[in-house]
Every structure is written in C-alpha cells, then in structure tokens.
C-alpha positions as protocol buffer text, in pm:
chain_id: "A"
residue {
  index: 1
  type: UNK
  ca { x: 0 y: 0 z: 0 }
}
residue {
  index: 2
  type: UNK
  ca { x: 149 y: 324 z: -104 }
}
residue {
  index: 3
  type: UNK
  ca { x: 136 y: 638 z: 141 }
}
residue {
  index: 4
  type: UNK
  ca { x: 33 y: 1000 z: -3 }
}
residue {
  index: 5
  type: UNK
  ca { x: 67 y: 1291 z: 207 }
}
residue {
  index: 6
  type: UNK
  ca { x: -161 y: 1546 z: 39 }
}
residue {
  index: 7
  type: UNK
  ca { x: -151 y: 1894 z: 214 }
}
residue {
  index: 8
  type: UNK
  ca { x: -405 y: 2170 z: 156 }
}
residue {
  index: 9
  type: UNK
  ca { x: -364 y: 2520 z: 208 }
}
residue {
  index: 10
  type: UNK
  ca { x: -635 y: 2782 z: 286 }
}
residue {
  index: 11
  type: UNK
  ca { x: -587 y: 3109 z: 74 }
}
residue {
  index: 12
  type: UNK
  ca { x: -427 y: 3348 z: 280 }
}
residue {
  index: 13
  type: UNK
  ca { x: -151 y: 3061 z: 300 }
}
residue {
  index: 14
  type: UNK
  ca { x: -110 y: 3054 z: -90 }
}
residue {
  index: 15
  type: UNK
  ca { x: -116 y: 3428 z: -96 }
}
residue {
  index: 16
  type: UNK
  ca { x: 151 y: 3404 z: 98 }
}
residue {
  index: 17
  type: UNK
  ca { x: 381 y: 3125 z: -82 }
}
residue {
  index: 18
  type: UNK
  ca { x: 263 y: 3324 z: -400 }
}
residue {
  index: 19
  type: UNK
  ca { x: 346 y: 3649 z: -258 }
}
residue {
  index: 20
  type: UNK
  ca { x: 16 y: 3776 z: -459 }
}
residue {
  index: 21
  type: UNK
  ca { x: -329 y: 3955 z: -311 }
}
residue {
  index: 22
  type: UNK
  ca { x: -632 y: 3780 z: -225 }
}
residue {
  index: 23
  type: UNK
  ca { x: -795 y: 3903 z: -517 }
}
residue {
  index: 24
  type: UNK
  ca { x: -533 y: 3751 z: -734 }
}
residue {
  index: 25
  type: UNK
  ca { x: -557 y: 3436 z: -611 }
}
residue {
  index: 26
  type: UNK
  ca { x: -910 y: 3432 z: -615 }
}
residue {
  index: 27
  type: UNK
  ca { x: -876 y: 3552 z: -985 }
}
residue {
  index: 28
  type: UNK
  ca { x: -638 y: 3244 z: -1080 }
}
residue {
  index: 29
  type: UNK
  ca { x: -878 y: 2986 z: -924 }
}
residue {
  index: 30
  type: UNK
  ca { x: -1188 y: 3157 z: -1087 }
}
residue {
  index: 31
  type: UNK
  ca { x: -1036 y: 3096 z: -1421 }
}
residue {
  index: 32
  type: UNK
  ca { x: -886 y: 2746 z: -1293 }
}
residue {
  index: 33
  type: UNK
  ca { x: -523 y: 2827 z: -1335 }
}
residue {
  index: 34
  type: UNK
  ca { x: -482 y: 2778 z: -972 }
}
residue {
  index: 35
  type: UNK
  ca { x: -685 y: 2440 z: -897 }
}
residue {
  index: 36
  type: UNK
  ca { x: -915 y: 2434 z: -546 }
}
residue {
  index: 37
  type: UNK
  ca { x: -1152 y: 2258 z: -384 }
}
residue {
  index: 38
  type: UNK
  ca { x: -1410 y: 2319 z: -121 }
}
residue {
  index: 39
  type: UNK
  ca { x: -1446 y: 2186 z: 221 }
}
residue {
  index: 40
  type: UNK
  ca { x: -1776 y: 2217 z: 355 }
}
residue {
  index: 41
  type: UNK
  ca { x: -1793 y: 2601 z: 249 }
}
residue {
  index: 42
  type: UNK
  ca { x: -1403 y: 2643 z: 275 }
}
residue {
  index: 43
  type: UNK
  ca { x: -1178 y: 2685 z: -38 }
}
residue {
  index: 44
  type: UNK
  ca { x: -854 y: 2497 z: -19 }
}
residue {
  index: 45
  type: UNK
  ca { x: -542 y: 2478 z: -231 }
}
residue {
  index: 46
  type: UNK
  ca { x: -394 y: 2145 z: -310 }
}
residue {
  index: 47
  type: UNK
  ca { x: -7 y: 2257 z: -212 }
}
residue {
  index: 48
  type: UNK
  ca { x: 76 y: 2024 z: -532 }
}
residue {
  index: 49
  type: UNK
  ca { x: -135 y: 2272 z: -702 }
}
residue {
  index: 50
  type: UNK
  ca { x: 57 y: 2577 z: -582 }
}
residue {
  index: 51
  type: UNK
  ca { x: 365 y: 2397 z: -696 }
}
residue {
  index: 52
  type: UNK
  ca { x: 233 y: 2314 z: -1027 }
}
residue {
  index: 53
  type: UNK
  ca { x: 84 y: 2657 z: -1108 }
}
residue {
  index: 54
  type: UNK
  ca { x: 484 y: 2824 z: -1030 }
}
residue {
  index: 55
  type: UNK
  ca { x: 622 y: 2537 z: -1275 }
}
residue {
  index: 56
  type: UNK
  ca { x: 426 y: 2620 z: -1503 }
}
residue {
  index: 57
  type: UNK
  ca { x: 500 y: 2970 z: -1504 }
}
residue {
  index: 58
  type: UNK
  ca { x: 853 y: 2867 z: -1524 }
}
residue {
  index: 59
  type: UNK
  ca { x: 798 y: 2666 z: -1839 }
}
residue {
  index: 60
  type: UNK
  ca { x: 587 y: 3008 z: -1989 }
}
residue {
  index: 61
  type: UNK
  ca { x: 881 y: 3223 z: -1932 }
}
residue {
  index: 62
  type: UNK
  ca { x: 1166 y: 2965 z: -2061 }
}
C-alpha cells in the first residue's frame, strides 16, 4: 500500500507562498489556473497545485 501525504492550504496561505493579493488568487482559481476545492464552504489549495501553477510559469517564461 502506497502512502500520499496530500496537504491543503487555505488562501491566505497561498497568498503568501505566491506572494500575490487575495484578489489575485481568487482571480487564478476563478479561471482554474490555480486548482481548489471546497471543504464544507471552505476553499482549499492542493499545495501540489501551488507547486504546479509556479512550474508552469517557469515553463511560460523559458
């Protein structure tokens, strides 16, 4: 049986690894660059997301 440690971060917490606004973020996940999910009424960010959204950016700008 394989083990997967999934982590999920509330906004302000991706704000702050993104170093962007709330509206921002909000902005990115509204047009699903930034995947989320909600927890009973809570929006989370799948810290694999997070990683693959800067990656990705990385690829744009290479």
């Amino acid at each position: 049986m394989t083990s997967t440690h999934l982590e999920l971060l509330t906004v302000p917490e991706a704000m702050a690894l993104l170093r962007l606004g709330r509206s921002k973020v909000y902005d990115l996940i509204r047009s699903r660059r930034l995947a989320s999910i909600k927890v009973d009424g809570a929006r989370r960010i799948p810290a694999d997301a997070v990683r693959t959204f800067i990656l990705d950016r990385l690829k744009e700008a290479a």
